[in-house]
Amino acid sequence: MPSIPGKYQHYKNENMEEYFGAIGVPYMGRKMMGLSSPLMEITVEGDNVSIKTTSMLRTIENKFQVGAEYEDPMPGITLKSVTKIVNGNELVTESVIPDTGVKSGRHYLFTDDECVITFTHEKTPMAGKRFFKRVQ
């Protein structure tokens, strides 16, 4: 079974600009996110998970406890999220956008070689994907 902890380097996107456009992210924000190629480092200690994402512009570290609600900072907004570990090789995050109740999600699927993150949003059937190669 693949391990979740590790370092992952982004190498490609699939439908991300279209996905961000569908959920209302402004043009410049979509372009900047699409051009970024961050390094993601994930650590797991018991029920505590840390996802640290480093790009040329900034470093964001998100720490949370599996199964517990937490504040999930995103550019321009902070979501209320809950993340579960599924099948030992998946992180599933369900989020609610404050003041609107709109739901979104991120599904991290880990293999021996990579992590694929699928982004979903209840306002659009379109999903976006980011692909990361395991580097450590």
Steps between C-alpha positions, in 0.01 A plus 500: 500500500643843408595735781341846535793686663766634267610784274327553167590732212218634284543410132170557321137615521184370338198737462620725784458833319155395378406374847612822672315704238182299560510574874570871449873542560612822323704469179836609648460265797425209266806577290731529801374175655528324165861607457612411851693178550512453877679246714261328741622333818260282700565365846271273701546440874211297639184699422693822434578595141703789361493602133769758422493650150792713382499701177704793371246741650434353845492209739172382652485239774166347589487289818194305605372199689340223293121496543481835683375829353772760440552837335642444153662817355472548125592810298245764598284275720513261795292184468364272771633155415515140620757255362485121524753231408335240275644160400836598653610684184243778454428829674143624442426859600144630509468878537223755548535859383399733787190718459384302195495138612638397160696173515832422335752221530851378441587136450868405534583160349847368583692236307862391532594758235265795536211686659203613292274763654147528356311822578119503501234766564124454525435794264664326202523141371853580378793378708861615488808288569854575610770235462802472728798266456631340821856627550563360849 
